[in-house]
Structures are given as structure tokens and as C-alpha cells.
Amino acid sequence: MAALTPLDGGGIKTSRASLIGGIAVAIGVFVLWLALTRDLGLAGALSTLLGLAVSGGIGLWIWRADL
């Protein structure tokens, strides 16, 4: 039985549109993070740094996953 192989070689695509989408999603997540922490009374330096890490990770994932 023949094995299935991807036509593109199986590499992860990282197009320019995906990069722009990842940046846009990261900015949106960070803005929502700041709004929620301010609304919950948890605003501060630690919360902002955590928000940067989370939004950066999500943006990077969007870019690398080519969503």
C-alpha cells in the first residue's frame, strides 16, 4: 500500500499574509488582555508583562501555523 505524502514536502508555510495576520491577532489579544485586567482591577507591571508574553505566543502560533 502506498504511503500518503504531502504535495508541498510537508514544510510549514510562513507567508507574508500569515505574518501580518499574526501581528494583528497579537495586538488584538494584547488590547483585550489590558482591557480585561483593568476591568478586573488586576492592572500592573506583572500583568502587562504576562499579557505581552501570552499575546506574543498566540501571534507567533498564528504566524507559524499559517492560519
Tab-separated table of C-alpha atoms in Angstrom:
chain	number	residue	atom	x	y	z
A	1	MET	CA	0.000	0.000	0.000
A	2	ALA	CA	1.389	3.434	-0.938
A	3	ALA	CA	2.111	5.974	1.775
A	4	LEU	CA	0.455	9.382	1.598
A	5	THR	CA	2.888	12.283	1.284
A	6	PRO	CA	2.045	15.996	1.204
A	7	LEU	CA	2.442	17.682	-2.179
A	8	ASP	CA	4.378	20.620	-0.709
A	9	GLY	CA	7.002	18.477	1.018
A	10	GLY	CA	5.395	18.801	4.444
A	11	GLY	CA	7.103	22.072	5.386
A	12	ILE	CA	5.385	24.755	7.428
A	13	LYS	CA	4.438	27.720	5.269
A	14	THR	CA	5.115	31.177	6.643
A	15	SER	CA	3.636	33.589	4.151
A	16	ARG	CA	3.631	37.360	4.435
A	17	ALA	CA	-0.147	37.399	4.909
A	18	SER	CA	0.210	34.958	7.777
A	19	LEU	CA	2.854	37.190	9.376
A	20	ILE	CA	0.599	40.245	9.123
A	21	GLY	CA	-2.323	38.220	10.500
A	22	GLY	CA	-0.199	37.011	13.416
A	23	ILE	CA	0.843	40.558	14.248
A	24	ALA	CA	-2.761	41.781	14.046
A	25	VAL	CA	-4.004	38.963	16.275
A	26	ALA	CA	-1.202	39.572	18.798
A	27	ILE	CA	-2.096	43.270	19.011
A	28	GLY	CA	-5.792	42.443	19.393
A	29	VAL	CA	-5.130	39.877	22.125
A	30	PHE	CA	-2.898	42.327	23.996
A	31	VAL	CA	-5.507	45.107	23.844
A	32	LEU	CA	-8.193	42.726	25.114
A	33	TRP	CA	-5.822	41.496	27.840
A	34	LEU	CA	-5.230	45.060	29.032
A	35	ALA	CA	-8.955	45.853	28.958
A	36	LEU	CA	-9.844	42.753	30.960
A	37	THR	CA	-7.119	43.228	33.569
A	38	ARG	CA	-8.105	46.875	34.035
A	39	ASP	CA	-11.774	45.893	34.348
A	40	LEU	CA	-10.942	43.194	36.912
A	41	GLY	CA	-8.670	45.510	38.889
A	42	LEU	CA	-5.552	43.485	38.168
A	43	ALA	CA	-3.655	46.106	36.147
A	44	GLY	CA	0.052	46.328	36.894
A	45	ALA	CA	3.517	45.676	35.521
A	46	LEU	CA	3.391	41.907	36.079
A	47	SER	CA	0.016	41.611	34.422
A	48	THR	CA	1.190	43.679	31.453
A	49	LEU	CA	4.323	41.546	31.008
A	50	LEU	CA	2.247	38.382	31.215
A	51	GLY	CA	-0.113	39.835	28.608
A	52	LEU	CA	2.820	40.587	26.312
A	53	ALA	CA	4.057	37.017	26.636
A	54	VAL	CA	0.632	35.492	26.012
A	55	SER	CA	-0.217	37.733	23.060
A	56	GLY	CA	3.238	37.245	21.545
A	57	GLY	CA	2.896	33.487	21.833
A	58	ILE	CA	-0.529	33.488	20.219
A	59	GLY	CA	0.681	35.772	17.415
A	60	LEU	CA	3.689	33.531	16.820
A	61	TRP	CA	1.453	30.478	16.728
A	62	ILE	CA	-0.880	32.129	14.201
A	63	TRP	CA	2.103	33.010	12.009
A	64	ARG	CA	3.793	29.599	12.164
A	65	ALA	CA	0.563	27.626	11.796
A	66	ASP	CA	-0.283	29.726	8.715
A	67	LEU	CA	-3.815	30.395	9.884
